[in-house]
Amino acid sequence: VGNRGTALLRNFLEAKLGDVVAVCDIKDEHAKRAATLVTGAGQKEPALFADYKKLLDSKDVQVVVSALPCDL
């Protein structure tokens, strides 16, 4: 969860639009940083994924928001 994803996550948390149950990033430190933002907003610790396919297989995930760079 880099710059774009972090900004999007912060906006989502501030708007109280729902629960963040999972975070996915190929860089472990980015996923952990995002999880800290989630728990800091008073939500439960989200599941962390490095593989988006495993995230999509999770039964707890109802909606996915992608913040990939425009060139991907």
Coordinates of C-alpha atoms in Angstrom, one line a residue:
V1 CA 0.0 0.0 0.0
G2 CA 2.0 2.9 -1.3
N3 CA 1.2 6.5 -1.6
R4 CA -2.0 6.2 -3.7
G5 CA -3.3 3.2 -1.6
T6 CA -2.5 4.9 1.7
A7 CA -4.3 8.1 0.7
L8 CA -7.3 6.0 -0.4
L9 CA -7.3 4.0 2.8
R10 CA -7.1 7.1 5.0
N11 CA -10.1 8.6 3.1
F12 CA -12.0 5.4 3.5
L13 CA -11.3 5.1 7.2
E14 CA -12.1 8.8 7.9
A15 CA -15.5 8.5 6.0
K16 CA -16.3 5.3 8.0
L17 CA -17.6 3.6 4.9
G18 CA -17.1 0.0 6.3
D19 CA -14.7 -2.4 7.8
V20 CA -11.3 -3.1 6.3
V21 CA -10.9 -6.8 6.7
A22 CA -7.8 -7.4 4.6
V23 CA -4.9 -5.6 3.0
C24 CA -2.8 -6.8 0.1
D25 CA 0.6 -5.6 -1.0
I26 CA 3.7 -7.5 -2.3
K27 CA 5.8 -5.5 0.1
D28 CA 5.3 -6.7 3.6
E29 CA 6.2 -3.4 5.3
H30 CA 3.5 -1.6 3.2
A31 CA 0.8 -4.1 4.2
K32 CA 1.9 -3.8 7.9
R33 CA 1.8 0.0 7.7
A34 CA -1.7 -0.1 6.2
A35 CA -2.8 -2.5 9.0
T36 CA -1.5 0.0 11.6
L37 CA -3.7 2.7 10.0
V38 CA -6.7 0.3 10.2
T39 CA -6.2 -0.5 13.8
G40 CA -5.5 3.1 14.6
A41 CA -8.9 3.9 13.3
G42 CA -10.4 1.6 15.8
Q43 CA -11.0 -1.4 13.5
K44 CA -9.9 -5.0 14.0
E45 CA -6.5 -6.1 12.7
P46 CA -7.0 -6.9 9.0
A47 CA -5.7 -10.0 7.3
L48 CA -2.5 -9.4 5.4
F49 CA -1.9 -10.8 1.9
A50 CA 1.0 -10.6 -0.5
D51 CA -0.9 -12.6 -3.3
Y52 CA -4.1 -10.9 -4.5
K53 CA -5.5 -14.2 -5.7
K54 CA -5.5 -15.5 -2.1
L55 CA -7.2 -12.2 -1.1
L56 CA -9.9 -12.8 -3.7
D57 CA -10.4 -16.4 -2.4
S58 CA -11.0 -15.1 1.1
K59 CA -14.6 -15.6 2.3
D60 CA -14.4 -12.5 4.5
V61 CA -13.8 -10.1 1.6
Q62 CA -17.0 -8.6 0.0
V63 CA -15.5 -5.7 -1.9
V64 CA -12.0 -5.1 -3.3
V65 CA -10.6 -1.6 -4.0
S66 CA -7.5 -1.5 -6.1
A67 CA -5.0 1.3 -6.0
L68 CA -2.5 0.1 -8.6
P69 CA -0.3 2.5 -10.5
C70 CA -1.8 3.7 -13.8
D71 CA 0.8 1.9 -15.9
L72 CA -0.1 -1.6 -14.6

